[in-house]
mmCIF file of C-alpha atoms and ligand atoms in Angstrom:
data_model
loop_
_atom_site.group_PDB
_atom_site.id
_atom_site.type_symbol
_atom_site.label_atom_id
_atom_site.label_comp_id
_atom_site.label_asym_id
_atom_site.label_seq_id
_atom_site.Cartn_x
_atom_site.Cartn_y
_atom_site.Cartn_z
ATOM 1 C CA LYS A 1 -7.797 9.334 11.310
ATOM 2 C CA ARG A 2 -9.089 5.727 10.756
ATOM 3 C CA LEU A 3 -6.951 3.516 8.338
ATOM 4 C CA VAL A 4 -8.046 0.325 6.647
ATOM 5 C CA VAL A 5 -4.954 -1.560 5.229
ATOM 6 C CA LEU A 6 -5.159 -3.984 2.445
ATOM 7 C CA VAL A 7 -2.569 -6.788 2.146
ATOM 8 C CA SER A 8 -1.798 -9.903 -0.097
ATOM 9 C CA GLY A 9 1.294 -11.219 1.360
ATOM 10 C CA SER A 10 3.760 -11.153 4.220
ATOM 11 C CA GLY A 11 2.447 -7.785 5.598
ATOM 12 C CA THR A 12 5.705 -6.281 6.878
ATOM 13 C CA ASN A 13 4.580 -2.806 5.571
ATOM 14 C CA LEU A 14 1.547 -3.411 7.825
ATOM 15 C CA GLN A 15 3.666 -4.416 10.624
ATOM 16 C CA ALA A 16 5.817 -1.458 10.222
ATOM 17 C CA LEU A 17 2.582 0.736 10.657
ATOM 18 C CA LEU A 18 1.374 -1.383 13.471
ATOM 19 C CA ASP A 19 4.582 -1.095 15.244
ATOM 20 C CA ALA A 20 4.934 2.715 14.719
ATOM 21 C CA ILE A 21 1.297 3.422 16.110
ATOM 22 C CA ALA A 22 1.833 1.146 19.164
ATOM 23 C CA LYS A 23 5.178 2.975 19.851
ATOM 24 C CA THR A 24 4.070 6.426 19.169
ATOM 25 C CA GLY A 25 0.296 6.065 20.295
ATOM 26 C CA ALA A 26 -2.551 6.536 17.942
ATOM 27 C CA GLU A 27 -3.116 10.136 19.030
ATOM 28 C CA ALA A 28 0.367 11.282 18.435
ATOM 29 C CA TYR A 29 0.831 9.428 15.214
ATOM 30 C CA GLY A 30 -2.464 10.732 13.889
ATOM 31 C CA ALA A 31 -4.009 7.389 12.901
ATOM 32 C CA GLU A 32 -5.131 4.099 14.037
ATOM 33 C CA ILE A 33 -5.605 0.887 12.005
ATOM 34 C CA VAL A 34 -9.143 -0.252 12.411
ATOM 35 C CA ALA A 35 -9.226 -3.182 10.021
ATOM 36 C CA VAL A 36 -7.039 -5.191 7.575
ATOM 37 C CA GLY A 37 -8.417 -6.735 4.325
ATOM 38 C CA ALA A 38 -6.944 -9.167 1.980
ATOM 39 C CA ASP A 39 -7.829 -10.845 -1.410
ATOM 40 C CA ARG A 40 -6.770 -14.159 -0.160
ATOM 41 C CA GLU A 41 -6.824 -16.496 2.900
ATOM 42 C CA GLY A 42 -3.983 -17.800 4.893
ATOM 43 C CA ILE A 43 -1.290 -14.970 4.455
ATOM 44 C CA GLU A 44 1.002 -13.820 7.070
ATOM 45 C CA GLY A 45 -0.350 -10.372 6.655
ATOM 46 C CA LEU A 46 -3.789 -11.534 8.116
ATOM 47 C CA ALA A 47 -1.963 -13.372 10.803
ATOM 48 C CA ARG A 48 -0.189 -10.305 11.756
ATOM 49 C CA ALA A 49 -3.535 -8.205 12.039
ATOM 50 C CA GLU A 50 -5.175 -10.970 14.037
ATOM 51 C CA ARG A 51 -2.028 -11.064 16.403
ATOM 52 C CA ALA A 52 -2.685 -7.274 16.860
ATOM 53 C CA GLY A 53 -6.403 -7.879 17.644
ATOM 54 C CA LEU A 54 -7.555 -6.162 14.620
ATOM 55 C CA PRO A 55 -10.733 -7.083 12.472
ATOM 56 C CA THR A 56 -9.836 -8.803 9.159
ATOM 57 C CA PHE A 57 -11.814 -9.552 6.033
ATOM 58 C CA VAL A 58 -11.029 -11.368 2.810
ATOM 59 C CA CYS A 59 -12.441 -10.402 -0.447
ATOM 60 C CA ARG A 60 -11.581 -13.125 -3.086
ATOM 61 C CA VAL A 61 -12.132 -12.427 -6.738
ATOM 62 C CA LYS A 62 -13.101 -15.943 -7.436
ATOM 63 C CA ASP A 63 -16.106 -15.763 -4.907
ATOM 64 C CA HIS A 64 -17.725 -13.289 -7.199
ATOM 65 C CA GLU A 65 -19.456 -13.504 -10.708
ATOM 66 C CA SER A 66 -17.484 -10.700 -12.024
ATOM 67 C CA ARG A 67 -14.552 -8.487 -11.374
ATOM 68 C CA ASP A 68 -17.063 -5.589 -11.008
ATOM 69 C CA GLU A 69 -19.007 -7.407 -8.295
ATOM 70 C CA TRP A 70 -15.710 -8.203 -6.544
ATOM 71 C CA ASP A 71 -14.818 -4.462 -6.770
ATOM 72 C CA ALA A 72 -18.279 -3.645 -5.145
ATOM 73 C CA ALA A 73 -17.950 -6.184 -2.608
ATOM 74 C CA LEU A 74 -14.438 -4.955 -1.616
ATOM 75 C CA THR A 75 -15.916 -1.319 -1.453
ATOM 76 C CA GLU A 76 -18.525 -2.431 0.786
ATOM 77 C CA ALA A 77 -16.288 -4.327 3.127
ATOM 78 C CA VAL A 78 -13.979 -1.511 3.374
ATOM 79 C CA SER A 79 -16.714 1.007 3.864
ATOM 80 C CA ALA A 80 -17.980 -0.841 6.810
ATOM 81 C CA TYR A 81 -14.851 0.545 8.722
ATOM 82 C CA GLU A 82 -15.567 4.117 7.765
ATOM 83 C CA PRO A 83 -11.875 4.740 7.016
ATOM 84 C CA ASP A 84 -10.390 8.109 6.462
ATOM 85 C CA LEU A 85 -7.588 6.622 4.572
ATOM 86 C CA VAL A 86 -7.072 3.274 2.898
ATOM 87 C CA VAL A 87 -3.531 2.056 2.466
ATOM 88 C CA SER A 88 -2.537 -0.710 0.017
ATOM 89 C CA ALA A 89 0.539 -2.450 1.421
ATOM 90 C CA GLY A 90 1.337 -5.144 -0.915
ATOM 91 C CA PHE A 91 -2.243 -5.524 -1.961
ATOM 92 C CA MET A 92 -1.834 -7.226 -5.405
ATOM 93 C CA LYS A 93 -5.134 -6.337 -7.047
ATOM 94 C CA ILE A 94 -6.292 -3.464 -9.200
ATOM 95 C CA VAL A 95 -9.370 -1.827 -7.849
ATOM 96 C CA GLY A 96 -12.182 -0.720 -9.861
ATOM 97 C CA LYS A 97 -14.383 2.144 -10.579
ATOM 98 C CA GLU A 98 -16.565 1.735 -7.425
ATOM 99 C CA PHE A 99 -13.844 1.480 -5.011
ATOM 100 C CA LEU A 100 -12.078 4.596 -6.682
ATOM 101 C CA ALA A 101 -15.446 6.461 -6.778
ATOM 102 C CA ARG A 102 -15.601 5.852 -2.865
ATOM 103 C CA PHE A 103 -11.959 6.194 -1.813
ATOM 104 C CA GLY A 104 -10.099 7.895 -4.671
ATOM 105 C CA GLY A 105 -7.991 10.632 -3.327
ATOM 106 C CA ARG A 106 -7.632 8.864 0.117
ATOM 107 C CA PHE A 107 -6.352 5.580 -1.277
ATOM 108 C CA VAL A 108 -2.582 5.238 -0.982
ATOM 109 C CA ASN A 109 -0.289 2.582 -2.348
ATOM 110 C CA THR A 110 3.328 1.650 -1.992
ATOM 111 C CA HIS A 111 5.159 0.310 -5.009
ATOM 112 C CA PRO A 112 8.756 -1.134 -4.847
ATOM 113 C CA ALA A 113 10.224 0.870 -7.793
ATOM 114 C CA LEU A 114 10.723 4.583 -8.595
ATOM 115 C CA LEU A 115 7.470 5.405 -10.630
ATOM 116 C CA PRO A 116 6.936 5.939 -13.449
ATOM 117 C CA SER A 117 9.875 3.339 -13.932
ATOM 118 C CA PHE A 118 8.819 -0.382 -13.663
ATOM 119 C CA PRO A 119 5.187 -0.284 -12.689
ATOM 120 C CA GLY A 120 3.133 -3.425 -12.288
ATOM 121 C CA ALA A 121 3.438 -6.519 -10.357
ATOM 122 C CA HIS A 122 7.162 -7.139 -11.044
ATOM 123 C CA GLY A 123 8.700 -3.773 -10.281
ATOM 124 C CA VAL A 124 11.804 -5.279 -8.493
ATOM 125 C CA ARG A 125 12.527 -8.026 -11.018
ATOM 126 C CA ASP A 126 12.067 -5.463 -13.981
ATOM 127 C CA ALA A 127 14.592 -2.994 -12.564
ATOM 128 C CA LEU A 128 17.133 -5.676 -12.060
ATOM 129 C CA ALA A 129 16.642 -7.166 -15.474
ATOM 130 C CA TYR A 130 16.868 -3.671 -16.949
ATOM 131 C CA GLY A 131 20.302 -3.070 -15.348
ATOM 132 C CA ALA A 132 19.295 -0.025 -13.409
ATOM 133 C CA LYS A 133 21.840 1.115 -10.982
ATOM 134 C CA VAL A 134 19.416 2.764 -8.564
ATOM 135 C CA THR A 135 15.852 1.831 -7.948
ATOM 136 C CA GLY A 136 13.693 2.376 -4.832
ATOM 137 C CA CYS A 137 10.083 2.656 -3.552
ATOM 138 C CA THR A 138 7.225 5.042 -4.253
ATOM 139 C CA VAL A 139 4.216 5.980 -1.990
ATOM 140 C CA HIS A 140 1.499 7.323 -4.368
ATOM 141 C CA PHE A 141 -2.212 8.009 -4.363
ATOM 142 C CA VAL A 142 -4.050 5.496 -6.591
ATOM 143 C CA ASP A 143 -5.851 6.653 -9.555
ATOM 144 C CA ASP A 144 -7.582 4.639 -12.397
ATOM 145 C CA GLY A 145 -4.250 3.414 -13.928
ATOM 146 C CA VAL A 146 -1.858 1.017 -12.664
ATOM 147 C CA ASP A 147 0.895 2.588 -10.376
ATOM 148 C CA THR A 148 0.170 5.858 -12.207
ATOM 149 C CA GLY A 149 -1.408 8.105 -9.476
ATOM 150 C CA PRO A 150 0.149 11.215 -8.010
ATOM 151 C CA ILE A 151 3.377 10.695 -6.119
ATOM 152 C CA ILE A 152 3.565 11.503 -2.425
ATOM 153 C CA ALA A 153 7.139 10.450 -1.658
ATOM 154 C CA GLN A 154 10.063 8.352 -3.060
ATOM 155 C CA GLY A 155 13.287 6.418 -1.584
ATOM 156 C CA VAL A 156 16.150 5.566 -3.497
ATOM 157 C CA VAL A 157 17.985 2.232 -3.133
ATOM 158 C CA GLU A 158 21.226 1.193 -4.882
ATOM 159 C CA VAL A 159 21.204 -1.883 -6.970
ATOM 160 C CA ARG A 160 24.218 -4.073 -6.299
ATOM 161 C CA ASP A 161 26.116 -6.401 -8.678
ATOM 162 C CA GLU A 162 25.475 -9.358 -6.635
ATOM 163 C CA ASP A 163 21.695 -8.674 -6.156
ATOM 164 C CA ASP A 164 19.078 -11.138 -6.984
ATOM 165 C CA GLU A 165 15.414 -10.116 -7.007
ATOM 166 C CA SER A 166 14.722 -11.242 -3.270
ATOM 167 C CA ALA A 167 17.862 -9.527 -1.977
ATOM 168 C CA LEU A 168 17.149 -6.377 -3.764
ATOM 169 C CA HIS A 169 13.438 -6.463 -2.546
ATOM 170 C CA GLU A 170 14.518 -6.907 0.955
ATOM 171 C CA ARG A 171 16.706 -3.808 0.602
ATOM 172 C CA ILE A 172 13.956 -1.830 -0.932
ATOM 173 C CA LYS A 173 11.383 -2.962 1.765
ATOM 174 C CA GLU A 174 13.723 -1.540 4.487
ATOM 175 C CA VAL A 175 13.457 1.788 2.910
ATOM 176 C CA GLU A 176 9.805 1.319 1.874
ATOM 177 C CA ARG A 177 8.626 0.628 5.523
ATOM 178 C CA ARG A 178 10.277 3.592 6.941
ATOM 179 C CA LEU A 179 8.821 5.876 4.056
ATOM 180 C CA LEU A 180 5.262 4.443 4.337
ATOM 181 C CA VAL A 181 5.217 5.063 8.276
ATOM 182 C CA GLU A 182 6.481 8.522 7.725
ATOM 183 C CA VAL A 183 4.154 9.422 4.967
ATOM 184 C CA VAL A 184 0.893 7.937 6.299
ATOM 185 C CA GLY A 185 1.529 9.717 9.678
ATOM 186 C CA ARG A 186 2.269 13.055 7.961
ATOM 187 C CA ILE A 187 -0.767 13.029 5.852
ATOM 188 C CA ALA A 188 -3.019 11.764 8.603
ATOM 189 C CA ARG A 189 -1.760 14.418 10.991
ATOM 190 C CA ASN A 190 -1.425 17.470 8.528
ATOM 191 C CA GLY A 191 -3.841 16.767 5.764
ATOM 192 C CA TYR A 192 -2.853 17.187 2.119
ATOM 193 C CA ARG A 193 -3.933 18.628 -1.118
ATOM 194 C CA ILE A 194 -3.597 16.837 -4.554
ATOM 195 C CA GLU A 195 -3.295 19.598 -7.379
ATOM 196 C CA GLY A 196 -3.216 17.539 -10.587
ATOM 197 C CA ARG A 197 -0.042 15.487 -10.290
ATOM 198 C CA LYS A 198 1.350 17.304 -7.384
ATOM 199 C CA VAL A 199 0.747 16.147 -3.760
ATOM 200 C CA VAL A 200 1.098 19.021 -1.284
ATOM 201 C CA ILE A 201 1.305 17.760 2.420
ATOM 202 C CA LEU A 202 -0.158 20.726 4.591
HETATM 203 C C1 GRF B 1 5.995 -4.513 -0.871
HETATM 204 O O1 GRF B 1 7.487 -4.278 -1.410
HETATM 205 C C2 GRF B 1 5.153 -3.738 -1.879
HETATM 206 O O2 GRF B 1 5.559 -2.528 -2.327
HETATM 207 C C3 GRF B 1 5.011 -4.815 -2.968
HETATM 208 O O3 GRF B 1 5.003 -6.100 -2.257
HETATM 209 C C4 GRF B 1 5.707 -5.888 -0.938
HETATM 210 C C5 GRF B 1 4.695 -6.335 -0.053
HETATM 211 O O4 GRF B 1 5.436 -6.652 1.249
HETATM 212 N N1 GRF B 1 3.758 -4.645 -3.845
HETATM 213 P P1 GRF B 1 4.851 -6.955 2.525
HETATM 214 O O5 GRF B 1 3.506 -7.819 2.366
HETATM 215 O O6 GRF B 1 4.324 -5.604 2.970
HETATM 216 O O7 GRF B 1 5.794 -7.609 3.325
#
């Protein structure tokens, strides 16, 4: 299976996928990353892709007349690599209708909270502020909402009294990277069915 990974930041989830595929071999893992895309320049996630010798592309909202034109451009940029699966690993933009029409049902996102709790761009901060005792991460298919698509897998992380946002996020990311690597490999190797809100991995 061909994967395109979308990033906006440090790309440690991308790195976890790269390392797993390099270690296991694309054949045995069931997938290879064919390109990495971002919504901004100069991020570590793109540097990681370049170090791995992968093609990269950047699709910035401000380079387009409208959000819909950006969405169309992103759809075109991703389509050029003919992915079977698109993985949002810290990609901080909400995709639009055209992207979902093209990749809906095969577009996976990882979120650093236990959805439906704490959706949105500050899931770690929100869980901490709320006083949650456990939080975690969620790997889910992307639908037309924000962090609302069918859940594939979740991992639980305890919140410690001394946690600040970055300490908690780092601990979540340790679980998240493992969960993403495991889930992407399984859905790539075995296939899956989405039945309403339920995801069944074959
Ligand atoms: C991840 O925790 C992801 O869930 C969140 O931002 C973080 C991205 O980390 N949206 P990285 O860029 O993969 O290191």
